[in-house]
């Protein structure tokens, strides 16, 4: 069973930056798609960004395009999310997710098999 562990959350002022990281417990695990979702208080989990593990093709939610950058390190089995120009509406718990399935919708949470425990990001105005 692959375990994912996020780190890097915290409190930041609007306009600031944070970098989230996600480490997989099994280096031999090769997912097809990996991504980040976030959940704001009282809301459903929402897609933030995704990247194909092999080819590095990236996808972003409309609200974060141009501000967030997703990347992965295949050798270390880690996933990162660089978040710049943060806004109060970016506040929430951020989850990394890995999917072993080919095809499907990258923005659909049900595609992903493995989830981290979440890391909290708070952006103050």
Coordinates of N, CA and C in Angstrom, one line a residue:
X1 N 0.8 -1.2 0.0 CA 0.0 0.0 0.0 C 0.9 1.2 0.0
X2 N 0.7 2.1 -1.0 CA 1.5 3.3 -1.1 C 1.0 4.3 -0.2
X3 N 1.8 5.0 0.5 CA 1.4 6.1 1.4 C 2.0 7.4 0.9
X4 N 1.2 8.4 0.9 CA 1.6 9.7 0.4 C 1.7 10.7 1.6
X5 N 2.7 11.5 1.7 CA 2.9 12.4 2.8 C 3.2 13.8 2.3
X6 N 2.3 14.7 2.6 CA 2.5 16.1 2.2 C 3.2 16.9 3.2
X7 N 3.8 18.0 2.8 CA 4.5 18.9 3.7 C 4.5 20.3 3.0
X8 N 4.8 21.3 3.8 CA 5.0 22.6 3.2 C 3.8 23.6 3.4
X9 N 2.7 23.2 4.0 CA 1.6 24.1 4.3 C 2.0 25.1 5.3
X10 N 1.1 26.1 5.5 CA 1.4 27.1 6.6 C 0.5 28.3 6.3
X11 N 0.9 29.4 7.1 CA 0.2 30.6 7.0 C 1.0 31.6 6.2
X12 N 0.4 32.3 5.3 CA 1.1 33.3 4.4 C 0.2 34.4 4.1
X13 N 0.8 35.6 3.9 CA 0.0 36.7 3.5 C -0.4 36.7 2.1
X14 N -1.4 37.4 1.7 CA -1.8 37.4 0.3 C -0.7 38.0 -0.5
X15 N -0.5 37.4 -1.7 CA 0.7 37.8 -2.5 C 1.9 37.0 -2.3
X16 N 1.9 36.3 -1.2 CA 3.1 35.5 -0.9 C 3.1 34.2 -1.6
X17 N 4.1 33.3 -1.2 CA 4.3 32.0 -1.9 C 4.5 30.9 -0.9
X18 N 4.2 29.7 -1.3 CA 4.4 28.5 -0.6 C 4.7 27.4 -1.6
X19 N 5.5 26.5 -1.1 CA 5.8 25.3 -1.9 C 5.4 24.0 -1.1
X20 N 4.5 23.3 -1.7 CA 4.0 22.0 -1.1 C 4.8 20.9 -1.8
X21 N 5.1 19.9 -1.0 CA 5.7 18.7 -1.4 C 4.9 17.4 -1.0
X22 N 5.1 16.4 -1.8 CA 4.4 15.1 -1.5 C 5.4 14.0 -1.8
X23 N 5.6 13.1 -0.8 CA 6.5 12.0 -1.0 C 5.7 10.7 -0.9
X24 N 6.1 9.8 -1.9 CA 5.5 8.5 -1.9 C 6.4 7.5 -1.1
X25 N 5.8 6.6 -0.4 CA 6.5 5.7 0.4 C 7.3 4.6 -0.4
X26 N 6.7 4.3 -1.6 CA 7.3 3.3 -2.5 C 8.0 3.9 -3.7
X27 N 9.3 3.9 -3.8 CA 10.0 4.5 -4.9 C 9.7 3.7 -6.2
X28 N 9.3 2.4 -6.1 CA 9.1 1.6 -7.3 C 7.8 1.8 -7.9
X29 N 6.9 2.5 -7.2 CA 5.6 2.8 -7.7 C 5.6 3.8 -8.8
X30 N 5.0 3.5 -9.9 CA 5.0 4.4 -11.1 C 3.5 4.7 -11.4
X31 N 3.0 5.8 -10.9 CA 1.7 6.2 -11.2 C 1.5 6.7 -12.6
X32 N 0.3 6.8 -13.1 CA 0.1 7.4 -14.4 C -0.1 8.9 -14.3
X33 N -0.9 9.3 -13.4 CA -1.2 10.7 -13.2 C -1.1 11.0 -11.7
X34 N -0.6 12.2 -11.4 CA -0.5 12.7 -10.0 C -1.0 14.1 -10.0
X35 N -1.6 14.5 -8.9 CA -2.2 15.8 -8.8 C -2.4 16.3 -7.4
X36 N -2.9 17.5 -7.4 CA -3.2 18.2 -6.1 C -4.7 18.6 -6.2
X37 N -5.3 18.4 -5.1 CA -6.7 18.9 -4.9 C -6.7 19.8 -3.6
X38 N -7.7 20.6 -3.4 CA -7.9 21.3 -2.2 C -9.3 21.3 -1.7
X39 N -9.5 21.5 -0.4 CA -10.8 21.6 0.1 C -10.9 22.7 1.1
X40 N -11.7 23.7 0.7 CA -12.0 24.8 1.6 C -13.1 24.5 2.6
X41 N -13.1 25.2 3.7 CA -14.2 24.9 4.7 C -15.6 24.9 4.1
X42 N -16.3 23.9 4.3 CA -17.7 23.9 3.9 C -17.9 23.6 2.4
X43 N -16.8 23.3 1.7 CA -16.8 23.0 0.3 C -16.3 21.6 -0.1
X44 N -16.6 21.2 -1.3 CA -16.1 19.9 -1.7 C -14.7 20.0 -2.2
X45 N -14.1 18.9 -2.2 CA -12.7 18.8 -2.7 C -12.6 19.2 -4.2
X46 N -11.7 20.1 -4.5 CA -11.7 20.7 -5.9 C -10.3 20.4 -6.5
X47 N -10.3 20.3 -7.8 CA -9.1 20.0 -8.5 C -8.2 21.3 -8.6
X48 N -6.9 21.1 -8.4 CA -6.0 22.3 -8.5 C -5.1 22.1 -9.7
X49 N -4.3 21.0 -9.7 CA -3.4 20.8 -10.8 C -3.1 19.3 -10.9
X50 N -2.6 18.9 -12.1 CA -2.2 17.5 -12.3 C -1.1 17.4 -13.3
X51 N -0.3 16.3 -13.3 CA 0.8 16.1 -14.2 C 0.9 14.6 -14.5
X52 N 1.1 14.3 -15.8 CA 1.4 12.9 -16.1 C 2.8 12.5 -15.6
X53 N 2.9 11.3 -15.0 CA 4.1 11.0 -14.4 C 5.2 10.8 -15.4
X54 N 4.9 10.1 -16.5 CA 6.0 9.8 -17.5 C 6.3 11.0 -18.4
X55 N 5.3 11.6 -19.0 CA 5.5 12.7 -19.9 C 5.6 14.1 -19.4
X56 N 5.1 14.3 -18.2 CA 5.2 15.6 -17.6 C 4.2 16.6 -18.1
X57 N 3.1 16.1 -18.8 CA 2.1 17.1 -19.3 C 1.3 17.6 -18.1
X58 N 1.1 18.9 -18.1 CA 0.5 19.5 -16.9 C -1.0 20.0 -17.2
X59 N -1.7 20.1 -16.2 CA -3.1 20.6 -16.2 C -3.4 21.4 -15.0
X60 N -4.1 22.5 -15.2 CA -4.4 23.4 -14.0 C -5.9 23.8 -14.0
X61 N -6.3 24.0 -12.8 CA -7.7 24.5 -12.6 C -7.6 26.0 -13.0
X62 N -8.7 26.5 -13.5 CA -8.8 27.9 -14.0 C -8.3 28.9 -13.0
X63 N -8.7 28.7 -11.7 CA -8.4 29.7 -10.7 C -6.9 29.8 -10.3
X64 N -6.1 28.8 -10.7 CA -4.7 28.8 -10.3 C -3.8 29.0 -11.5
X65 N -4.3 29.0 -12.7 CA -3.4 29.1 -13.9 C -2.6 30.4 -13.9
X66 N -1.3 30.2 -14.2 CA -0.4 31.4 -14.2 C 0.1 31.7 -12.8
X67 N -0.4 31.1 -11.7 CA 0.1 31.3 -10.4 C 0.7 30.1 -9.7
X68 N 0.2 28.9 -10.1 CA 0.7 27.7 -9.5 C 1.5 26.9 -10.5
X69 N 2.5 26.1 -10.1 CA 3.3 25.3 -11.0 C 3.4 23.9 -10.3
X70 N 3.0 22.9 -11.1 CA 3.1 21.5 -10.6 C 4.3 20.9 -11.2
X71 N 5.1 20.1 -10.4 CA 6.2 19.4 -11.0 C 6.4 18.1 -10.2
X72 N 7.2 17.2 -10.8 CA 7.4 15.9 -10.2 C 8.9 15.5 -10.4
X73 N 9.4 14.7 -9.5 CA 10.7 14.1 -9.6 C 10.5 12.6 -9.6
X74 N 10.7 12.0 -10.8 CA 10.4 10.6 -11.0 C 11.4 9.7 -10.2
X75 N 12.6 10.2 -10.1 CA 13.6 9.4 -9.4 C 13.3 9.3 -7.9
X76 N 12.9 10.4 -7.3 CA 12.6 10.4 -5.9 C 11.1 10.1 -5.6
X77 N 10.3 10.0 -6.6 CA 8.9 9.8 -6.4 C 8.3 10.9 -5.5
X78 N 8.5 12.1 -5.9 CA 8.0 13.2 -5.2 C 7.2 14.1 -6.1
X79 N 6.3 14.8 -5.6 CA 5.4 15.7 -6.3 C 5.5 17.1 -5.6
X80 N 5.5 18.2 -6.4 CA 5.6 19.5 -5.7 C 4.5 20.4 -6.3
X81 N 4.2 21.4 -5.6 CA 3.3 22.5 -6.1 C 3.8 23.8 -5.6
X82 N 4.3 24.6 -6.5 CA 4.8 25.9 -6.2 C 3.6 26.9 -6.4
X83 N 3.3 27.6 -5.3 CA 2.2 28.5 -5.3 C 2.6 29.9 -5.1
X84 N 2.4 30.7 -6.1 CA 2.8 32.1 -6.0 C 1.6 33.0 -6.1
X85 N 1.8 34.3 -5.8 CA 0.7 35.2 -5.8 C -0.6 34.7 -5.1
X86 N -0.4 34.2 -3.9 CA -1.5 33.5 -3.2 C -2.6 34.5 -2.9
X87 N -3.8 34.0 -2.9 CA -5.0 34.8 -2.6 C -5.7 34.2 -1.4
X88 N -6.5 34.9 -0.6 CA -7.2 34.4 0.5 C -8.1 33.2 0.0
X89 N -8.6 33.2 -1.2 CA -9.5 32.2 -1.7 C -8.7 30.9 -2.0
X90 N -7.4 30.9 -1.9 CA -6.6 29.7 -2.0 C -6.5 28.9 -0.7
X91 N -7.1 29.5 0.4 CA -7.1 28.8 1.7 C -7.8 27.5 1.6
X92 N -7.2 26.5 2.3 CA -7.9 25.2 2.4 C -6.8 24.1 2.7
X93 N -7.3 22.9 2.8 CA -6.4 21.8 3.0 C -6.1 21.2 1.6
X94 N -4.8 21.1 1.4 CA -4.3 20.6 0.1 C -3.9 19.1 0.2
X95 N -4.4 18.3 -0.8 CA -4.1 16.9 -0.8 C -3.4 16.5 -2.1
X96 N -2.4 15.7 -2.0 CA -1.8 15.1 -3.2 C -2.4 13.8 -3.4
X97 N -2.4 13.4 -4.7 CA -3.1 12.2 -5.1 C -2.4 11.5 -6.2
X98 N -2.3 10.2 -6.2 CA -1.7 9.5 -7.3 C -2.7 8.5 -7.9
X99 N -2.6 8.4 -9.2 CA -3.5 7.5 -9.9 C -2.7 6.5 -10.7
X100 N -3.1 5.2 -10.7 CA -2.4 4.2 -11.5 C -3.2 3.9 -12.7
X101 N -4.3 4.6 -13.0 CA -5.2 4.3 -14.1 C -4.8 5.2 -15.3
X102 N -4.8 4.6 -16.4 CA -4.7 5.3 -17.7 C -6.0 5.8 -18.1
X103 N -6.0 7.0 -18.7 CA -7.3 7.6 -19.2 C -8.1 8.1 -18.0
X104 N -9.3 8.5 -18.3 CA -10.1 9.2 -17.3 C -9.9 10.6 -17.2
X105 N -10.6 11.3 -16.4 CA -10.6 12.8 -16.3 C -9.6 13.1 -15.1
X106 N -8.6 13.9 -15.4 CA -7.6 14.2 -14.5 C -8.1 15.1 -13.3
X107 N -9.2 15.8 -13.6 CA -9.8 16.7 -12.6 C -10.8 16.0 -11.7
X108 N -11.0 14.7 -11.9 CA -12.0 14.0 -11.2 C -11.3 13.2 -10.0
X109 N -11.7 13.5 -8.8 CA -11.1 13.0 -7.6 C -11.2 11.4 -7.6
X110 N -12.3 10.9 -8.2 CA -12.5 9.5 -8.2 C -11.4 8.7 -9.1
X111 N -10.7 9.4 -9.9 CA -9.7 8.8 -10.7 C -8.5 8.3 -9.9
X112 N -8.3 8.9 -8.8 CA -7.0 8.7 -8.0 C -7.2 7.7 -6.9
X113 N -6.2 6.8 -6.8 CA -6.2 5.6 -5.9 C -5.7 6.0 -4.6
X114 N -4.7 6.8 -4.5 CA -4.0 7.1 -3.3 C -4.0 8.6 -2.9
X115 N -4.2 8.8 -1.7 CA -4.3 10.2 -1.2 C -3.4 10.4 0.0
X116 N -2.9 11.6 0.1 CA -2.2 12.0 1.3 C -3.1 12.5 2.4
X117 N -2.6 12.8 3.6 CA -3.5 13.2 4.7 C -3.9 14.6 4.7
X118 N -3.2 15.4 3.8 CA -3.6 16.8 3.6 C -2.6 17.7 4.4
X119 N -2.4 18.9 3.9 CA -1.6 19.9 4.5 C -2.4 21.2 4.4
X120 N -2.5 22.0 5.5 CA -3.3 23.2 5.5 C -2.6 24.4 5.0
X121 N -3.2 25.1 4.2 CA -2.7 26.4 3.7 C -3.7 27.5 4.1
X122 N -3.2 28.5 4.7 CA -4.0 29.7 5.1 C -3.4 30.9 4.5
X123 N -4.2 31.6 3.7 CA -3.7 32.9 3.2 C -4.5 34.0 3.8
X124 N -3.8 34.9 4.4 CA -4.5 36.0 5.1 C -4.5 37.2 4.2
X125 N -5.5 38.0 4.4 CA -5.7 39.2 3.5 C -5.0 40.4 4.1

